[in-house]
CSV table of C-alpha atoms in Angstrom, one decimal:
chain,number,residue,atom,x,y,z
F,228,MET,CA,0.1,-0.1,0.0
F,229,ASN,CA,1.5,3.2,-0.9
F,230,ALA,CA,1.8,6.5,0.9
F,231,LEU,CA,-1.2,8.2,-0.3
F,232,ASN,CA,-3.5,5.2,0.9
F,233,ASP,CA,-1.6,5.2,4.3
F,234,SER,CA,-2.4,8.7,4.7
F,235,PHE,CA,-6.3,8.5,3.8
F,236,LEU,CA,-6.5,5.9,6.3
F,237,SER,CA,-4.5,7.4,9.1
F,238,GLY,CA,-6.2,10.6,8.6
F,239,ALA,CA,-10.0,9.5,8.1
F,240,ASP,CA,-11.0,12.0,10.7
F,241,ARG,CA,-9.2,15.1,9.2
F,242,GLY,CA,-10.8,17.9,7.4
F,243,VAL,CA,-10.5,18.0,3.6
F,244,LEU,CA,-9.2,21.0,1.8
F,245,ARG,CA,-10.9,21.5,-1.7
F,246,LEU,CA,-8.7,23.0,-4.1
F,247,ILE,CA,-9.0,24.3,-7.9
F,248,THR,CA,-6.1,25.7,-9.9
F,249,ALA,CA,-6.8,28.2,-12.2
F,250,GLY,CA,-4.8,30.7,-14.6
F,251,SER,CA,-4.1,31.2,-18.4
F,252,VAL,CA,-3.0,28.5,-20.9
F,253,ASP,CA,0.5,26.9,-20.2
F,254,ASP,CA,0.6,28.6,-16.8
F,255,GLY,CA,1.7,25.2,-15.7
F,256,LYS,CA,-1.6,24.2,-13.7
F,257,SER,CA,-1.4,20.4,-14.8
F,258,THR,CA,2.3,20.1,-14.1
F,259,LEU,CA,1.9,21.7,-10.5
F,260,ILE,CA,-0.6,19.4,-9.7
F,261,GLY,CA,1.5,16.3,-10.9
F,262,ARG,CA,4.3,17.9,-8.8
F,263,LEU,CA,2.2,18.1,-5.8
F,264,LEU,CA,1.2,14.5,-6.0
F,265,TYR,CA,4.5,13.0,-6.9
F,266,ASP,CA,6.6,14.7,-4.0
F,267,SER,CA,4.1,14.0,-1.7
F,268,LYS,CA,4.1,10.5,-2.6
F,269,GLY,CA,0.7,10.1,-3.8
F,270,VAL,CA,1.5,8.4,-7.3
F,271,PHE,CA,1.7,4.6,-7.8
F,272,ALA,CA,4.6,3.3,-9.4
F,273,ASP,CA,2.6,1.8,-12.4
F,274,GLN,CA,1.1,5.4,-13.0
F,275,LEU,CA,4.7,6.7,-13.3
F,276,ASP,CA,6.1,3.9,-15.4
F,277,ALA,CA,3.1,4.7,-17.9
F,278,ILE,CA,3.3,8.5,-18.0
F,279,ALA,CA,7.2,7.9,-18.3
F,280,ARG,CA,6.3,5.8,-21.6
F,281,ALA,CA,3.6,8.2,-22.9
F,282,LYS,CA,4.0,9.2,-26.5
F,283,HIS,CA,2.6,12.5,-25.8
F,284,LYS,CA,5.1,13.6,-23.1
F,285,ARG,CA,6.6,17.1,-23.5
F,286,VAL,CA,9.9,16.9,-21.7
F,287,ALA,CA,13.2,15.8,-23.0
F,288,GLY,CA,14.9,12.5,-22.7
F,289,ASP,CA,13.7,10.2,-19.6
F,290,GLY,CA,12.1,12.8,-17.9
F,291,ILE,CA,8.6,12.7,-16.5
F,292,ASP,CA,5.9,14.8,-17.9
F,293,LEU,CA,3.9,15.5,-14.5
F,294,SER,CA,1.2,17.1,-16.2
F,295,LEU,CA,0.0,13.7,-17.6
F,296,LEU,CA,-1.2,12.6,-14.3
F,297,THR,CA,-4.1,15.3,-14.4
F,298,ASP,CA,-4.4,15.4,-18.4
F,299,GLY,CA,-6.1,12.1,-19.2
F,300,LEU,CA,-8.2,12.5,-22.2
F,301,GLU,CA,-6.5,11.9,-25.4
F,302,ALA,CA,-7.3,15.2,-26.8
F,303,GLU,CA,-5.4,16.8,-23.9
F,304,ARG,CA,-2.5,14.9,-24.1
F,305,GLU,CA,-2.2,15.3,-28.2
F,306,GLN,CA,-2.8,19.2,-27.7
F,307,GLY,CA,-1.1,19.6,-24.6
F,308,ILE,CA,-3.9,21.4,-23.0
F,309,THR,CA,-6.5,20.9,-20.3
F,310,ILE,CA,-10.1,20.6,-21.6
F,311,ASP,CA,-12.1,19.3,-18.7
F,312,VAL,CA,-11.8,19.6,-15.0
F,313,ALA,CA,-9.8,16.7,-13.8
F,314,TYR,CA,-9.9,15.6,-9.9
F,315,ARG,CA,-7.1,14.3,-8.0
F,316,TYR,CA,-7.0,13.1,-4.4
F,317,PHE,CA,-3.7,13.3,-2.0
F,318,ALA,CA,-3.0,13.5,1.6
F,319,THR,CA,0.0,14.3,3.9
F,320,PRO,CA,0.2,13.5,7.4
F,321,SER,CA,-1.6,16.7,8.5
F,322,ARG,CA,-4.4,17.1,6.0
F,323,LYS,CA,-6.2,15.5,2.8
F,324,PHE,CA,-7.0,17.3,-0.2
F,325,ILE,CA,-9.3,17.4,-3.1
F,326,VAL,CA,-7.7,19.0,-6.0
F,327,ALA,CA,-9.7,20.2,-9.1
F,328,ASP,CA,-7.3,21.0,-12.4
F,329,ALA,CA,-9.2,23.6,-14.8
F,330,PRO,CA,-8.7,24.5,-18.2
F,331,GLY,CA,-7.1,27.6,-18.9
F,332,HIS,CA,-8.4,28.5,-22.4
F,333,GLU,CA,-11.3,31.1,-22.5
F,334,GLN,CA,-13.4,28.6,-24.4
F,335,TYR,CA,-13.5,26.4,-21.3
F,336,THR,CA,-14.0,29.2,-18.5
F,337,ARG,CA,-17.3,27.5,-17.7
F,338,ASN,CA,-15.4,24.2,-16.8
F,339,MET,CA,-13.6,26.6,-14.2
F,340,VAL,CA,-16.9,27.8,-12.8
F,341,THR,CA,-18.0,24.3,-12.3
F,342,GLY,CA,-14.9,23.2,-10.4
F,343,ALA,CA,-14.8,26.3,-8.5
F,344,SER,CA,-18.2,26.3,-7.0
F,345,THR,CA,-17.2,23.7,-4.4
F,346,ALA,CA,-13.8,24.9,-3.6
F,347,ASP,CA,-12.4,26.2,-0.3
F,348,ALA,CA,-9.2,27.6,-1.8
F,349,ALA,CA,-8.2,28.7,-5.2
F,350,ILE,CA,-4.4,28.6,-6.6
F,351,ILE,CA,-4.3,31.3,-9.4
F,352,LEU,CA,-0.9,30.3,-11.4
F,353,ILE,CA,1.0,33.3,-13.2
F,354,ASP,CA,3.7,32.4,-15.9
F,355,ALA,CA,6.5,34.6,-14.8
F,356,THR,CA,7.9,34.6,-18.4
F,357,ARG,CA,4.7,36.4,-19.8
F,358,ALA,CA,4.0,38.7,-16.9
F,359,ALA,CA,7.4,39.8,-16.2
F,360,ASP,CA,6.7,43.4,-16.9
F,361,GLY,CA,3.9,43.3,-14.7
F,362,GLN,CA,0.9,43.1,-17.0
F,363,LEU,CA,-1.5,40.2,-15.8
F,364,LEU,CA,-3.0,38.0,-18.6
F,365,PRO,CA,-7.0,38.5,-19.1
F,366,GLN,CA,-7.7,34.8,-17.9
F,367,THR,CA,-5.9,35.6,-14.4
F,368,LYS,CA,-8.3,38.7,-14.0
F,369,ARG,CA,-11.2,36.4,-15.1
F,370,HIS,CA,-10.5,33.6,-12.9
F,371,SER,CA,-9.8,36.0,-9.9
F,372,THR,CA,-13.0,37.5,-10.7
F,373,ILE,CA,-14.9,34.4,-10.6
F,374,ALA,CA,-13.0,33.2,-7.6
F,375,ARG,CA,-14.4,36.5,-5.7
F,376,LEU,CA,-17.8,36.0,-7.0
F,377,LEU,CA,-18.1,32.3,-5.8
F,378,GLY,CA,-17.0,33.6,-2.3
F,379,ILE,CA,-13.6,31.3,-2.3
F,380,ARG,CA,-12.1,31.9,1.0
F,381,HIS,CA,-8.5,31.4,0.2
F,382,ILE,CA,-6.6,32.8,-3.0
F,383,VAL,CA,-3.1,31.6,-3.2
F,384,VAL,CA,-1.2,33.1,-6.3
F,385,ALA,CA,1.4,30.8,-7.2
F,386,VAL,CA,4.1,32.7,-10.1
F,387,ASN,CA,5.6,29.8,-11.8
F,388,LYS,CA,8.5,29.3,-14.1
F,389,MET,CA,10.7,31.5,-12.1
F,390,ASP,CA,13.5,29.4,-13.0
F,391,LEU,CA,13.0,30.8,-16.8
F,392,VAL,CA,13.5,34.4,-15.7
F,393,ASP,CA,16.5,33.2,-13.2
F,394,TRP,CA,14.6,33.6,-10.1
F,395,ASP,CA,14.8,37.6,-10.5
F,396,ARG,CA,13.1,38.9,-7.5
F,397,ALA,CA,12.5,42.4,-9.4
F,398,VAL,CA,10.1,40.1,-11.8
F,399,PHE,CA,8.3,38.7,-8.7
F,400,GLU,CA,8.0,42.0,-7.1
F,401,ARG,CA,6.3,43.5,-10.0
F,402,ILE,CA,3.8,40.8,-10.4
F,403,ALA,CA,2.9,40.9,-6.8
F,404,ALA,CA,2.4,44.6,-6.9
F,405,SER,CA,0.0,44.1,-10.1
F,406,TYR,CA,-1.9,41.3,-8.3
F,407,ARG,CA,-2.2,43.4,-5.2
F,408,GLU,CA,-3.8,46.3,-7.6
F,409,LEU,CA,-6.2,43.6,-9.0
F,410,ALA,CA,-7.0,42.2,-5.5
F,411,GLY,CA,-8.1,45.9,-4.4
F,412,LYS,CA,-10.4,46.6,-7.6
F,413,LEU,CA,-12.1,43.0,-6.9
F,414,GLY,CA,-12.4,43.5,-3.1
F,415,LEU,CA,-10.3,40.3,-2.2
F,416,PRO,CA,-9.8,40.6,1.6
F,417,ASP,CA,-6.6,38.8,1.4
F,418,PHE,CA,-4.1,36.4,-0.5
F,419,HIS,CA,-0.8,34.5,-0.3
F,420,ILE,CA,1.7,34.9,-3.2
F,421,LEU,CA,5.1,33.0,-3.7
F,422,PRO,CA,7.4,32.2,-6.4
F,423,LEU,CA,8.0,28.6,-7.5
F,424,SER,CA,8.8,26.4,-10.5
F,425,ALA,CA,6.4,23.4,-10.7
F,426,LEU,CA,8.6,21.7,-13.4
F,427,ASN,CA,11.4,21.4,-11.0
F,428,GLY,CA,9.9,21.5,-7.8
F,429,ASP,CA,11.2,24.5,-6.1
F,430,ASN,CA,8.9,25.9,-3.2
F,431,VAL,CA,6.1,23.4,-4.3
F,432,VAL,CA,6.8,20.9,-1.5
F,433,HIS,CA,10.2,21.9,-0.2
F,434,ALA,CA,11.7,25.2,0.3
F,435,SER,CA,13.9,26.4,-2.5
F,436,PRO,CA,17.7,27.5,-2.0
F,437,ARG,CA,17.3,29.8,-5.2
F,438,THR,CA,14.9,32.0,-3.2
F,439,PRO,CA,16.5,33.4,-0.3
F,440,TRP,CA,14.7,36.4,-0.7
F,441,TYR,CA,11.3,34.6,-0.1
F,442,ALA,CA,10.5,34.4,3.6
F,443,GLY,CA,7.3,32.4,3.3
F,444,GLN,CA,6.3,28.7,3.3
F,445,PRO,CA,6.5,26.2,0.2
F,446,LEU,CA,3.0,25.9,-1.5
F,447,LEU,CA,2.3,22.5,0.2
F,448,GLY,CA,3.1,23.9,3.9
F,449,LEU,CA,0.7,26.9,3.0
F,450,LEU,CA,-2.1,24.5,1.9
F,451,GLU,CA,-1.7,22.5,5.1
F,452,ASP,CA,-2.1,25.6,7.3
F,453,LEU,CA,-5.0,27.3,5.7
F,454,GLU,CA,-8.2,27.3,7.8
F,455,GLN,CA,-10.7,24.6,7.3
F,456,GLY,CA,-13.8,26.0,5.2
F,457,ASP,CA,-17.0,26.3,7.3
F,458,ASP,CA,-19.5,23.3,7.0
F,459,GLY,CA,-22.5,25.7,6.9
F,460,SER,CA,-23.7,24.7,10.2
F,461,ALA,CA,-23.6,28.1,11.6
F,462,LEU,CA,-25.7,29.4,8.8
F,463,PRO,CA,-29.6,29.4,8.9
F,464,LEU,CA,-31.5,26.2,8.5
F,465,ARG,CA,-32.3,25.6,4.6
F,466,PHE,CA,-33.5,21.9,4.2
F,467,PRO,CA,-34.6,21.4,0.5
F,468,VAL,CA,-37.2,18.6,0.4
F,469,GLN,CA,-36.3,16.2,-2.0
F,470,TRP,CA,-38.6,13.3,-1.8
F,471,VAL,CA,-42.1,13.0,0.2
F,472,MET,CA,-42.1,9.3,1.9
F,473,ARG,CA,-45.3,7.7,2.9
F,474,HIS,CA,-46.2,4.2,3.6
F,475,ASP,CA,-48.8,2.1,5.6
F,476,GLY,CA,-51.4,4.5,4.0
F,477,ASP,CA,-54.1,2.0,4.9
F,478,ARG,CA,-53.7,2.7,8.5
F,479,ALA,CA,-54.7,5.4,10.7
F,480,GLU,CA,-51.3,6.2,12.0
F,481,ASP,CA,-49.3,6.0,8.5
F,482,PHE,CA,-45.8,7.3,8.3
F,483,ARG,CA,-45.1,10.7,6.4
F,484,GLY,CA,-41.8,12.2,6.2
F,485,TYR,CA,-39.7,14.5,4.0
F,486,ALA,CA,-36.5,13.3,2.9
F,487,GLY,CA,-33.3,15.6,1.8
F,488,ARG,CA,-30.2,17.0,2.5
F,489,VAL,CA,-29.5,19.6,5.1
F,490,ALA,CA,-27.8,22.2,2.9
F,491,SER,CA,-27.0,24.6,5.7
F,492,GLY,CA,-27.7,25.2,9.4
F,493,ALA,CA,-28.8,22.2,11.9
F,494,LEU,CA,-32.3,20.7,12.5
F,495,SER,CA,-33.3,19.2,16.1
F,496,VAL,CA,-36.2,17.4,17.2
F,497,GLY,CA,-38.9,19.7,18.7
F,498,ASP,CA,-37.8,22.6,16.4
F,499,GLU,CA,-40.6,25.0,15.2
F,500,VAL,CA,-39.9,25.2,11.4
F,501,LEU,CA,-41.7,27.1,8.5
F,502,VAL,CA,-42.4,25.5,4.9
F,503,GLN,CA,-41.4,27.9,2.5
F,504,PRO,CA,-42.8,29.4,0.3
F,505,SER,CA,-46.3,28.3,1.4
F,506,GLY,CA,-45.7,29.8,4.8
F,507,VAL,CA,-47.0,26.7,7.2
F,508,THR,CA,-45.6,26.4,10.3
F,509,ALA,CA,-45.3,22.8,12.4
F,510,ARG,CA,-42.7,21.3,14.8
F,511,VAL,CA,-40.3,18.5,14.2
F,512,ALA,CA,-41.8,15.5,15.8
F,513,GLY,CA,-38.9,13.2,14.7
F,514,LEU,CA,-35.7,12.9,12.5
F,515,ARG,CA,-34.9,9.5,11.0
F,516,VAL,CA,-31.8,8.1,9.4
F,517,PHE,CA,-32.8,4.8,7.8
F,518,ASP,CA,-34.2,2.8,10.5
F,519,ARG,CA,-33.1,4.7,13.5
F,520,SER,CA,-34.4,7.8,15.2
F,521,VAL,CA,-31.6,10.9,15.7
F,522,PRO,CA,-32.2,13.9,17.6
F,523,ARG,CA,-30.4,16.3,15.3
F,524,ALA,CA,-29.0,16.5,11.7
F,525,ALA,CA,-26.3,19.2,10.6
F,526,SER,CA,-25.3,20.8,7.3
F,527,GLY,CA,-24.4,17.9,5.1
F,528,GLU,CA,-26.5,15.3,6.4
F,529,SER,CA,-29.2,13.1,4.9
F,530,VAL,CA,-32.3,12.9,7.1
F,531,THR,CA,-36.0,12.2,7.0
F,532,VAL,CA,-38.0,15.0,8.8
F,533,VAL,CA,-41.4,14.0,10.5
F,534,LEU,CA,-43.5,17.1,11.4
F,535,ASP,CA,-46.0,17.0,14.3
F,536,ARG,CA,-49.1,17.5,11.9
F,537,ASP,CA,-50.1,16.8,8.4
F,538,VAL,CA,-49.1,19.9,6.1
F,539,ASP,CA,-48.9,20.4,2.3
F,540,VAL,CA,-45.2,19.9,1.6
F,541,SER,CA,-43.8,19.1,-1.7
F,542,ARG,CA,-40.5,18.1,-3.5
F,543,GLY,CA,-38.8,21.8,-4.0
F,544,ASP,CA,-40.2,23.3,-0.6
F,545,ILE,CA,-37.7,24.5,1.7
F,546,ILE,CA,-37.9,23.6,5.3
F,547,THR,CA,-36.4,26.7,7.5
F,548,HIS,CA,-36.5,27.7,11.2
F,549,ALA,CA,-39.5,30.0,11.9
F,550,ALA,CA,-37.2,32.6,13.5
F,551,ALA,CA,-34.8,32.9,10.4
F,552,PRO,CA,-36.7,32.3,7.4
F,553,ALA,CA,-35.7,33.0,3.8
F,554,ALA,CA,-37.0,35.5,1.3
F,555,VAL,CA,-39.9,34.5,-0.6
F,556,ALA,CA,-39.7,36.3,-4.2
F,557,ARG,CA,-40.6,35.7,-7.8
F,558,GLU,CA,-38.5,38.4,-9.0
F,559,PHE,CA,-34.8,38.9,-8.3
F,560,GLU,CA,-31.4,40.1,-9.5
F,561,ALA,CA,-28.4,37.6,-10.1
F,562,GLU,CA,-24.8,37.7,-11.3
F,563,VAL,CA,-24.8,35.3,-13.9
F,564,CYS,CA,-22.1,33.3,-15.5
F,565,TRP,CA,-23.4,32.4,-19.1
F,566,LEU,CA,-22.1,28.8,-20.1
F,567,ASP,CA,-24.2,28.0,-23.1
F,568,ASN,CA,-23.2,28.4,-26.8
F,569,GLN,CA,-26.3,29.9,-27.4
F,570,PRO,CA,-25.9,33.6,-26.3
F,571,LEU,CA,-28.6,34.8,-23.8
F,572,ASN,CA,-31.9,35.7,-25.4
F,573,PRO,CA,-35.0,37.0,-23.3
F,574,ALA,CA,-37.1,35.6,-26.1
F,575,ARG,CA,-36.2,32.2,-25.4
F,576,LYS,CA,-37.9,29.9,-22.8
F,577,TYR,CA,-35.3,29.0,-19.7
F,578,LEU,CA,-35.8,26.6,-16.6
F,579,LEU,CA,-34.3,27.6,-13.5
F,580,LYS,CA,-33.3,25.0,-10.9
F,581,GLN,CA,-32.8,26.1,-7.3
F,582,GLY,CA,-32.2,23.2,-5.1
F,583,THR,CA,-34.6,20.7,-5.7
F,584,ARG,CA,-37.2,23.0,-7.2
F,585,LEU,CA,-37.4,23.3,-11.1
F,586,THR,CA,-39.5,26.2,-12.5
F,587,SER,CA,-39.8,28.2,-15.6
F,588,ALA,CA,-38.0,31.7,-15.9
F,589,LYS,CA,-38.2,34.6,-18.1
F,590,ILE,CA,-35.4,36.9,-18.3
F,591,ARG,CA,-36.5,40.7,-18.0
F,592,GLY,CA,-33.2,42.2,-18.9
F,593,VAL,CA,-29.6,42.4,-18.8
F,594,HIS,CA,-28.2,45.3,-16.7
F,595,THR,CA,-24.6,45.5,-16.8
F,596,ARG,CA,-21.8,42.9,-18.0
F,597,ARG,CA,-18.3,42.7,-16.4
F,598,ASP,CA,-15.4,44.2,-18.5
F,599,ILE,CA,-12.6,41.6,-17.6
F,600,HIS,CA,-10.0,44.3,-19.0
F,601,GLU,CA,-11.1,47.1,-16.8
F,602,LEU,CA,-12.5,45.0,-14.0
F,603,GLN,CA,-15.8,47.1,-14.0
F,604,GLU,CA,-19.3,46.7,-14.5
F,605,VAL,CA,-20.7,48.5,-17.8
F,606,SER,CA,-24.0,49.1,-18.6
F,607,GLU,CA,-25.2,46.9,-21.2
F,608,ALA,CA,-27.2,48.4,-24.1
F,609,ARG,CA,-28.4,45.0,-25.6
F,610,ASP,CA,-30.2,42.1,-23.7
F,611,ARG,CA,-27.0,39.8,-24.8
F,612,LEU,CA,-24.5,37.7,-23.0
F,613,GLU,CA,-22.1,35.6,-24.8
F,614,MET,CA,-20.3,32.2,-23.5
F,615,ASN,CA,-18.1,32.9,-20.7
F,616,ASP,CA,-19.7,36.4,-20.0
F,617,ILE,CA,-20.4,37.6,-16.6
F,618,GLY,CA,-23.3,39.9,-16.1
F,619,ARG,CA,-25.9,40.9,-13.9
F,620,VAL,CA,-29.5,40.0,-15.0
F,621,SER,CA,-32.9,40.4,-13.7
F,622,PHE,CA,-35.5,37.3,-13.6
F,623,ILE,CA,-39.1,36.6,-13.0
F,624,THR,CA,-40.2,32.9,-12.1
F,625,ARG,CA,-43.5,31.3,-12.7
F,626,GLU,CA,-43.6,29.9,-8.9
F,627,SER,CA,-42.4,31.8,-5.9
F,628,LEU,CA,-39.1,30.5,-4.8
F,629,ALA,CA,-37.4,30.6,-1.1
F,630,VAL,CA,-34.1,32.4,-1.6
F,631,ASP,CA,-31.4,34.0,0.3
F,632,ASP,CA,-28.5,36.3,-1.1
F,633,TYR,CA,-25.9,34.1,-2.4
F,634,ARG,CA,-23.1,35.9,-0.1
F,635,ASP,CA,-25.3,34.8,2.9
F,636,VAL,CA,-26.5,31.4,2.3
F,637,PRO,CA,-24.9,30.0,-0.9
F,638,ALA,CA,-27.4,27.0,-0.7
F,639,THR,CA,-30.2,28.8,-1.4
F,640,GLY,CA,-28.7,31.8,-3.2
F,641,ALA,CA,-27.3,29.7,-6.1
F,642,PHE,CA,-29.0,28.2,-9.3
F,643,ILE,CA,-28.5,27.2,-12.6
F,644,LEU,CA,-30.3,28.1,-15.8
F,645,ILE,CA,-31.5,25.5,-18.5
F,646,ASP,CA,-32.5,26.2,-21.9
F,647,ALA,CA,-36.0,24.8,-22.2
F,648,ALA,CA,-35.6,23.5,-26.0
F,649,THR,CA,-32.0,22.0,-25.7
F,650,HIS,CA,-31.9,21.0,-22.2
F,651,GLN,CA,-28.4,22.5,-22.1
F,652,THR,CA,-27.2,24.1,-19.0
F,653,ALA,CA,-27.1,27.9,-20.1
F,654,ALA,CA,-26.0,30.0,-17.0
F,655,ALA,CA,-24.8,29.6,-13.3
F,656,GLY,CA,-26.5,32.4,-11.2
F,657,MET,CA,-25.8,33.8,-7.7
F,658,LEU,CA,-28.7,35.9,-6.3
F,659,ILE,CA,-28.3,39.2,-5.2
F,660,LEU,CA,-30.7,40.4,-2.4
F,661,ARG,CA,-28.9,43.6,-1.1
């Protein structure tokens, strides 16, 4: 059994940090993840042998192309690019990690949005050779903007390929100054920045003697020390009903329960709850997990809720605490990342899926679009967003929804938009209520 499995078994009760790598094309994202896996002993010997013999490797001689540990699709290996999000798992004696390798091409920005939606931290890579004058590439700005919109708590900026600029401290300082300016414009509260070489392993797992002027930790040590993300238990209760459980209907005391997963907060027997959007109140008479009763269910746990009286509860309804309900609305604004090849068109029919509820939605207008180069919201004279655009859009839905501002409760502040004709996922949205 290799070190990866040993670490996972011995660290079964440790927290998991979910990471995503982001940046522009050829910044070295896949190579960095491969280096993390390799130097942390998270790769099987047969995997190393397979990539050493790979026909598409891009390193000279007998060297190992570590990017092939994540670029698994044939098209990715042929073209030397990442197309889809690849997930890898590794562990150290002090922490477990789930890392997503996101594509760098603007064409695949939507894939980055998908991978970033569940991340606790983002590693934004910058190619030192292409930003040596301090000018950041558009994808660096775009991915940083998306990370900010999604509320990713920790941003780590990795200035890669420092070996190709002779570990010039002045180059690193120019890039760091440019990113500080970017962070200020985006409102990023904090970020870490470090110089490294993913290809050679400098400052990835071990500190490099080539950067005596850098006093911080190498990347892995920094990741190990990041605070664990909030599991959502401290947020208001949001329990989307997924399924109505009913049996023994021929008896006077038949069973009726409401199954789902606690999206945020916690629920206990005896709590007074509110069914939204209907507004009916009841008390929790019991909580069941399979065939046993439990006194409490917290965020992330699946449970069946039994109420003290028969009320009208259906799939898509949300159970909240009566003292801390969600807002109920049919009209709202949202920050939208457009994902579809078909541009946004207010004349088209869309379906909106929020939690377990699916309803039809109409786009009332596009108010602003984010200019990635200027990092500003600009007024949009036309009701149109192209693929990978980010804009503020107003909606009206057929049915009322129980919603929260995404910044307060992401579980009920997020939704996806589906094209009713093609059934393609058209957009990912984050509600704005304040």
